[in-house]
PDB file of C-alpha atoms and ligand atoms in Angstrom:
ATOM      1  CA  UNK A   1     -25.602 -12.848 -15.052  1.00 53.00           C
ATOM      2  CA  UNK A   2     -21.816 -13.160 -14.980  1.00 70.00           C
ATOM      3  CA  UNK A   3     -20.016 -11.130 -12.332  1.00 90.00           C
ATOM      4  CA  UNK A   4     -18.137  -8.061 -13.493  1.00 97.00           C
ATOM      5  CA  UNK A   5     -14.392  -8.506 -13.907  1.00 98.00           C
ATOM      6  CA  UNK A   6     -12.062  -5.767 -12.649  1.00 98.00           C
ATOM      7  CA  UNK A   7      -8.382  -5.636 -13.610  1.00 98.00           C
ATOM      8  CA  UNK A   8      -6.395  -4.267 -10.649  1.00 98.00           C
ATOM      9  CA  UNK A   9      -3.006  -3.026 -11.833  1.00 98.00           C
ATOM     10  CA  UNK A  10      -0.066  -2.609  -9.437  1.00 98.00           C
ATOM     11  CA  UNK A  11       1.768   0.464 -10.732  1.00 98.00           C
ATOM     12  CA  UNK A  12       5.511   0.146 -11.546  1.00 97.00           C
ATOM     13  CA  UNK A  13       7.724  -2.922 -11.245  1.00 97.00           C
ATOM     14  CA  UNK A  14      10.682  -4.262  -9.304  1.00 95.00           C
ATOM     15  CA  UNK A  15      13.426  -2.780 -11.491  1.00 95.00           C
ATOM     16  CA  UNK A  16      11.740   0.655 -11.604  1.00 96.00           C
ATOM     17  CA  UNK A  17       9.648   0.852  -8.446  1.00 97.00           C
ATOM     18  CA  UNK A  18       8.408   4.448  -8.857  1.00 97.00           C
ATOM     19  CA  UNK A  19       8.639   7.212  -6.269  1.00 96.00           C
ATOM     20  CA  UNK A  20      10.728   6.700  -3.134  1.00 97.00           C
ATOM     21  CA  UNK A  21       8.640   7.793  -0.150  1.00 98.00           C
ATOM     22  CA  UNK A  22       9.662  10.153   2.659  1.00 97.00           C
ATOM     23  CA  UNK A  23      10.569   7.103   4.747  1.00 98.00           C
ATOM     24  CA  UNK A  24      12.591   5.545   1.932  1.00 98.00           C
ATOM     25  CA  UNK A  25      10.171   2.848   0.776  1.00 98.00           C
ATOM     26  CA  UNK A  26       9.527   2.324  -2.951  1.00 98.00           C
ATOM     27  CA  UNK A  27       6.116   3.199  -4.351  1.00 98.00           C
ATOM     28  CA  UNK A  28       5.675  -0.271  -5.867  1.00 98.00           C
ATOM     29  CA  UNK A  29       5.324  -1.752  -2.364  1.00 98.00           C
ATOM     30  CA  UNK A  30       2.591   0.738  -1.393  1.00 98.00           C
ATOM     31  CA  UNK A  31       0.824   0.044  -4.685  1.00 98.00           C
ATOM     32  CA  UNK A  32       0.946  -3.714  -4.167  1.00 98.00           C
ATOM     33  CA  UNK A  33      -0.376  -3.521  -0.579  1.00 98.00           C
ATOM     34  CA  UNK A  34      -3.287  -1.284  -1.579  1.00 98.00           C
ATOM     35  CA  UNK A  35      -4.029  -3.349  -4.709  1.00 98.00           C
ATOM     36  CA  UNK A  36      -4.364  -6.531  -2.646  1.00 98.00           C
ATOM     37  CA  UNK A  37      -6.650  -4.741  -0.182  1.00 98.00           C
ATOM     38  CA  UNK A  38      -8.735  -3.529  -3.120  1.00 98.00           C
ATOM     39  CA  UNK A  39      -8.920  -7.085  -4.514  1.00 98.00           C
ATOM     40  CA  UNK A  40     -10.242  -8.292  -1.157  1.00 98.00           C
ATOM     41  CA  UNK A  41     -12.902  -5.549  -1.041  1.00 98.00           C
ATOM     42  CA  UNK A  42     -14.027  -6.124  -4.624  1.00 98.00           C
ATOM     43  CA  UNK A  43     -14.330  -9.871  -4.054  1.00 98.00           C
ATOM     44  CA  UNK A  44     -16.330  -9.190  -0.913  1.00 97.00           C
ATOM     45  CA  UNK A  45     -18.722  -7.298  -3.202  1.00 93.00           C
ATOM     46  CA  UNK A  46     -18.934 -10.354  -5.520  1.00 94.00           C
ATOM     47  CA  UNK A  47     -16.834  -8.849  -8.284  1.00 97.00           C
ATOM     48  CA  UNK A  48     -14.147 -10.879 -10.038  1.00 98.00           C
ATOM     49  CA  UNK A  49     -10.597  -9.558  -9.949  1.00 98.00           C
ATOM     50  CA  UNK A  50      -7.595 -10.102 -12.174  1.00 98.00           C
ATOM     51  CA  UNK A  51      -4.350  -8.801 -10.682  1.00 98.00           C
ATOM     52  CA  UNK A  52      -1.870  -7.238 -13.117  1.00 98.00           C
ATOM     53  CA  UNK A  53       1.786  -6.667 -12.261  1.00 98.00           C
ATOM     54  CA  UNK A  54       1.636  -7.858  -8.658  1.00 98.00           C
ATOM     55  CA  UNK A  55       4.847  -9.889  -9.097  1.00 97.00           C
ATOM     56  CA  UNK A  56       6.752  -6.777 -10.175  1.00 96.00           C
ATOM     57  CA  UNK A  57       7.629  -8.090 -13.627  1.00 96.00           C
ATOM     58  CA  UNK A  58       5.595  -5.829 -15.988  1.00 96.00           C
ATOM     59  CA  UNK A  59       8.152  -3.538 -17.595  1.00 94.00           C
ATOM     60  CA  UNK A  60       6.118  -2.804 -20.756  1.00 93.00           C
ATOM     61  CA  UNK A  61       3.100  -0.611 -20.018  1.00 92.00           C
ATOM     62  CA  UNK A  62       0.809  -1.774 -22.828  1.00 93.00           C
ATOM     63  CA  UNK A  63       1.228  -5.410 -21.734  1.00 96.00           C
ATOM     64  CA  UNK A  64      -0.754  -4.455 -18.665  1.00 97.00           C
ATOM     65  CA  UNK A  65      -3.828  -3.379 -20.601  1.00 96.00           C
ATOM     66  CA  UNK A  66      -3.353  -6.233 -23.104  1.00 96.00           C
ATOM     67  CA  UNK A  67      -3.441  -8.770 -20.280  1.00 97.00           C
ATOM     68  CA  UNK A  68      -6.537  -7.106 -18.858  1.00 98.00           C
ATOM     69  CA  UNK A  69      -8.504  -8.057 -21.981  1.00 97.00           C
ATOM     70  CA  UNK A  70     -12.061  -9.070 -21.122  1.00 97.00           C
ATOM     71  CA  UNK A  71     -12.204  -6.948 -17.972  1.00 98.00           C
ATOM     72  CA  UNK A  72     -15.054  -4.464 -17.497  1.00 98.00           C
ATOM     73  CA  UNK A  73     -12.777  -1.903 -15.850  1.00 98.00           C
ATOM     74  CA  UNK A  74      -9.025  -1.309 -15.497  1.00 98.00           C
ATOM     75  CA  UNK A  75      -7.929   0.320 -12.225  1.00 98.00           C
ATOM     76  CA  UNK A  76      -4.257   1.239 -11.885  1.00 98.00           C
ATOM     77  CA  UNK A  77      -2.986   1.815  -8.346  1.00 98.00           C
ATOM     78  CA  UNK A  78      -0.266   4.398  -7.678  1.00 98.00           C
ATOM     79  CA  UNK A  79       1.047   6.737  -4.978  1.00 98.00           C
ATOM     80  CA  UNK A  80       1.995  10.277  -5.782  1.00 97.00           C
ATOM     81  CA  UNK A  81       4.993  12.605  -5.693  1.00 95.00           C
ATOM     82  CA  UNK A  82       5.611  16.247  -6.616  1.00 93.00           C
ATOM     83  CA  UNK A  83       7.943  17.868  -9.132  1.00 90.00           C
ATOM     84  CA  UNK A  84      11.587  17.640  -8.187  1.00 91.00           C
ATOM     85  CA  UNK A  85      11.983  21.347  -7.409  1.00 91.00           C
ATOM     86  CA  UNK A  86       9.036  21.127  -5.000  1.00 92.00           C
ATOM     87  CA  UNK A  87      10.385  18.123  -3.066  1.00 94.00           C
ATOM     88  CA  UNK A  88      11.838  20.348  -0.291  1.00 95.00           C
ATOM     89  CA  UNK A  89       8.244  21.573   0.283  1.00 94.00           C
ATOM     90  CA  UNK A  90       6.674  18.138  -0.177  1.00 95.00           C
ATOM     91  CA  UNK A  91       4.910  18.250   3.192  1.00 96.00           C
ATOM     92  CA  UNK A  92       2.582  20.927   1.750  1.00 95.00           C
ATOM     93  CA  UNK A  93       1.102  18.449  -0.736  1.00 95.00           C
ATOM     94  CA  UNK A  94      -1.422  15.789   0.214  1.00 96.00           C
ATOM     95  CA  UNK A  95      -4.513  14.011  -1.028  1.00 98.00           C
ATOM     96  CA  UNK A  96      -5.692  11.698  -3.771  1.00 98.00           C
ATOM     97  CA  UNK A  97      -5.890  12.296  -7.520  1.00 98.00           C
ATOM     98  CA  UNK A  98      -7.645  10.344 -10.274  1.00 98.00           C
ATOM     99  CA  UNK A  99      -6.639  10.341 -13.939  1.00 97.00           C
ATOM    100  CA  UNK A 100      -8.419   9.380 -17.140  1.00 98.00           C
ATOM    101  CA  UNK A 101      -7.440   9.665 -20.821  1.00 97.00           C
ATOM    102  CA  UNK A 102      -9.670  11.189 -23.469  1.00 96.00           C
ATOM    103  CA  UNK A 103      -8.136   8.674 -25.891  1.00 97.00           C
ATOM    104  CA  UNK A 104      -9.702   5.780 -24.012  1.00 97.00           C
ATOM    105  CA  UNK A 105     -12.420   4.191 -26.218  1.00 97.00           C
ATOM    106  CA  UNK A 106     -14.898   4.376 -23.333  1.00 97.00           C
ATOM    107  CA  UNK A 107     -14.070   7.803 -22.034  1.00 97.00           C
ATOM    108  CA  UNK A 108     -17.518   8.543 -20.598  1.00 97.00           C
ATOM    109  CA  UNK A 109     -17.512   5.337 -18.607  1.00 98.00           C
ATOM    110  CA  UNK A 110     -13.944   6.044 -17.463  1.00 98.00           C
ATOM    111  CA  UNK A 111     -15.060   9.459 -16.229  1.00 98.00           C
ATOM    112  CA  UNK A 112     -18.121   8.007 -14.507  1.00 98.00           C
ATOM    113  CA  UNK A 113     -15.996   5.433 -12.697  1.00 98.00           C
ATOM    114  CA  UNK A 114     -13.362   7.993 -11.693  1.00 98.00           C
ATOM    115  CA  UNK A 115     -16.058  10.354 -10.401  1.00 98.00           C
ATOM    116  CA  UNK A 116     -17.682   7.595  -8.362  1.00 98.00           C
ATOM    117  CA  UNK A 117     -14.322   6.558  -6.901  1.00 98.00           C
ATOM    118  CA  UNK A 118     -13.541  10.176  -5.984  1.00 98.00           C
ATOM    119  CA  UNK A 119     -16.993  10.668  -4.484  1.00 98.00           C
ATOM    120  CA  UNK A 120     -16.648   7.560  -2.314  1.00 98.00           C
ATOM    121  CA  UNK A 121     -13.149   8.577  -1.200  1.00 98.00           C
ATOM    122  CA  UNK A 122     -14.529  11.971  -0.154  1.00 98.00           C
ATOM    123  CA  UNK A 123     -17.371  10.340   1.781  1.00 98.00           C
ATOM    124  CA  UNK A 124     -14.690   8.259   3.560  1.00 98.00           C
ATOM    125  CA  UNK A 125     -12.944  11.487   4.617  1.00 98.00           C
ATOM    126  CA  UNK A 126     -10.198  11.757   1.999  1.00 98.00           C
ATOM    127  CA  UNK A 127      -9.491  14.966   0.090  1.00 98.00           C
ATOM    128  CA  UNK A 128      -8.479  15.527  -3.560  1.00 97.00           C
ATOM    129  CA  UNK A 129      -4.943  16.894  -3.876  1.00 95.00           C
ATOM    130  CA  UNK A 130      -5.840  19.474  -6.593  1.00 89.00           C
ATOM    131  CA  UNK A 131      -2.236  20.473  -7.399  1.00 91.00           C
ATOM    132  CA  UNK A 132      -2.094  18.549 -10.674  1.00 92.00           C
ATOM    133  CA  UNK A 133      -4.433  21.122 -12.223  1.00 89.00           C
ATOM    134  CA  UNK A 134      -2.244  24.001 -11.080  1.00 87.00           C
ATOM    135  CA  UNK A 135       0.371  24.927 -13.720  1.00 78.00           C
ATOM    136  CA  UNK A 136       2.656  26.371 -11.037  1.00 78.00           C
ATOM    137  CA  UNK A 137       2.724  23.496  -8.569  1.00 78.00           C
ATOM    138  CA  UNK A 138       2.033  20.481 -10.730  1.00 69.00           C
ATOM    139  CA  UNK A 139       1.835  19.177 -14.245  1.00 73.00           C
ATOM    140  CA  UNK A 140      -1.051  21.012 -15.898  1.00 83.00           C
ATOM    141  CA  UNK A 141      -3.665  18.286 -15.889  1.00 93.00           C
ATOM    142  CA  UNK A 142      -7.026  20.037 -16.183  1.00 94.00           C
ATOM    143  CA  UNK A 143      -9.978  18.874 -14.164  1.00 96.00           C
ATOM    144  CA  UNK A 144     -12.490  16.481 -15.700  1.00 97.00           C
ATOM    145  CA  UNK A 145     -14.485  16.530 -12.443  1.00 98.00           C
ATOM    146  CA  UNK A 146     -13.062  19.083 -10.060  1.00 96.00           C
ATOM    147  CA  UNK A 147     -15.159  18.228  -6.995  1.00 98.00           C
ATOM    148  CA  UNK A 148     -14.128  14.579  -7.133  1.00 98.00           C
ATOM    149  CA  UNK A 149     -10.457  15.145  -7.990  1.00 98.00           C
ATOM    150  CA  UNK A 150     -10.580  13.707 -11.537  1.00 98.00           C
ATOM    151  CA  UNK A 151      -8.061  15.004 -14.096  1.00 97.00           C
ATOM    152  CA  UNK A 152      -7.501  14.616 -17.823  1.00 97.00           C
ATOM    153  CA  UNK A 153      -4.187  12.929 -18.609  1.00 95.00           C
ATOM    154  CA  UNK A 154      -4.572  12.201 -22.277  1.00 90.00           C
ATOM    155  CA  UNK A 155      -1.336  10.328 -22.957  1.00 89.00           C
ATOM    156  CA  UNK A 156      -1.685   8.165 -19.896  1.00 92.00           C
ATOM    157  CA  UNK A 157      -0.544   4.780 -21.274  1.00 92.00           C
ATOM    158  CA  UNK A 158      -2.898   2.636 -19.192  1.00 92.00           C
ATOM    159  CA  UNK A 159      -5.736   4.991 -20.191  1.00 93.00           C
ATOM    160  CA  UNK A 160      -5.290   5.183 -23.927  1.00 94.00           C
ATOM    161  CA  UNK A 161      -4.159   1.561 -24.562  1.00 95.00           C
ATOM    162  CA  UNK A 162      -7.019   0.009 -22.580  1.00 96.00           C
ATOM    163  CA  UNK A 163      -9.956  -1.440 -24.521  1.00 96.00           C
ATOM    164  CA  UNK A 164     -12.122  -1.058 -21.434  1.00 97.00           C
ATOM    165  CA  UNK A 165     -12.795   1.988 -19.209  1.00 98.00           C
ATOM    166  CA  UNK A 166      -9.650   2.859 -17.293  1.00 98.00           C
ATOM    167  CA  UNK A 167      -8.859   4.927 -14.187  1.00 98.00           C
ATOM    168  CA  UNK A 168      -5.503   5.634 -12.556  1.00 98.00           C
ATOM    169  CA  UNK A 169      -5.668   6.196  -8.797  1.00 98.00           C
ATOM    170  CA  UNK A 170      -2.971   8.190  -6.974  1.00 98.00           C
ATOM    171  CA  UNK A 171      -3.972   7.266  -3.427  1.00 98.00           C
ATOM    172  CA  UNK A 172      -1.814   9.798  -1.589  1.00 98.00           C
ATOM    173  CA  UNK A 173       1.399  11.825  -1.702  1.00 98.00           C
ATOM    174  CA  UNK A 174       4.081   9.614  -0.145  1.00 98.00           C
ATOM    175  CA  UNK A 175       6.887  12.195  -0.353  1.00 98.00           C
ATOM    176  CA  UNK A 176       4.918  14.072   2.344  1.00 98.00           C
ATOM    177  CA  UNK A 177       6.076  12.706   5.731  1.00 98.00           C
ATOM    178  CA  UNK A 178       2.654  12.739   7.411  1.00 98.00           C
ATOM    179  CA  UNK A 179       0.855  11.328   4.403  1.00 98.00           C
ATOM    180  CA  UNK A 180       3.540   8.646   4.041  1.00 98.00           C
ATOM    181  CA  UNK A 181       2.768   7.574   7.607  1.00 98.00           C
ATOM    182  CA  UNK A 182      -0.961   7.473   6.846  1.00 98.00           C
ATOM    183  CA  UNK A 183      -0.461   5.478   3.645  1.00 98.00           C
ATOM    184  CA  UNK A 184       1.562   2.892   5.585  1.00 98.00           C
ATOM    185  CA  UNK A 185      -1.231   2.466   8.164  1.00 98.00           C
ATOM    186  CA  UNK A 186      -3.174  -0.741   7.377  1.00 98.00           C
ATOM    187  CA  UNK A 187      -6.413   0.796   8.707  1.00 98.00           C
ATOM    188  CA  UNK A 188      -6.142   3.843   6.460  1.00 98.00           C
ATOM    189  CA  UNK A 189      -5.292   1.584   3.546  1.00 98.00           C
ATOM    190  CA  UNK A 190      -8.350  -0.585   4.224  1.00 98.00           C
ATOM    191  CA  UNK A 191     -10.562   2.534   4.211  1.00 98.00           C
ATOM    192  CA  UNK A 192      -9.126   3.655   0.876  1.00 98.00           C
ATOM    193  CA  UNK A 193      -9.598   0.171  -0.592  1.00 98.00           C
ATOM    194  CA  UNK A 194     -13.174   0.020   0.632  1.00 98.00           C
ATOM    195  CA  UNK A 195     -14.010   3.450  -0.818  1.00 98.00           C
ATOM    196  CA  UNK A 196     -12.446   2.647  -4.197  1.00 98.00           C
ATOM    197  CA  UNK A 197     -14.308  -0.683  -4.300  1.00 98.00           C
ATOM    198  CA  UNK A 198     -17.606   1.081  -3.566  1.00 98.00           C
ATOM    199  CA  UNK A 199     -16.941   3.536  -6.401  1.00 98.00           C
ATOM    200  CA  UNK A 200     -16.182   0.676  -8.789  1.00 98.00           C
ATOM    201  CA  UNK A 201     -19.347  -1.111  -7.724  1.00 97.00           C
ATOM    202  CA  UNK A 202     -21.480   1.996  -8.339  1.00 97.00           C
ATOM    203  CA  UNK A 203     -20.120   2.729 -11.799  1.00 96.00           C
ATOM    204  CA  UNK A 204     -20.312  -0.863 -13.061  1.00 96.00           C
ATOM    205  CA  UNK A 205     -23.857  -1.622 -12.012  1.00 88.00           C
TER     206      UNK A 205
HETATM  207 ZN1   ZN B   1       3.332   5.723  -9.841  1.00 76.15          ZN
END
């Protein structure tokens, strides 16, 4: 039996590197570091990996899912922020969030994979952020699986343009000073990568 192929997408690109963290580092660099750790963990588990966007040159979102063609799962790696007016209180917000689109052609599989990833992150000691489902503090993204931190984000480009199941991972809130420090710690990053890889493994088998 052929090994499963996972497309690991590094969110954002050099010209638009995403959120700037509390310590002034662009999100793209956090995404790339975690994506490479995830690749290593998945390969350890005998899964095949195709990296997308790791050179920082993917400006057009649907090219990411197009170039993932043939993969069994698309996992997009990001780090989170909060709404601009909440930035002065950013240290209140922490934790991971997972997003799926109901317009993905394999929405049930997307949900199953997101739930497994969230469950494994929780086992590893990480906590869902929750604020994306709160209309006051975040964008109103209702829960698809509240316990495991999975939200509906229907117009999510890498969710709805993917032919395969697709999950977007916000690993942590890097505008929070403490969480920024954690996300920069190679040991924390390795634990996140390992947990995400275990979730992927569970949902694909
Ligand atoms: Zn992002």
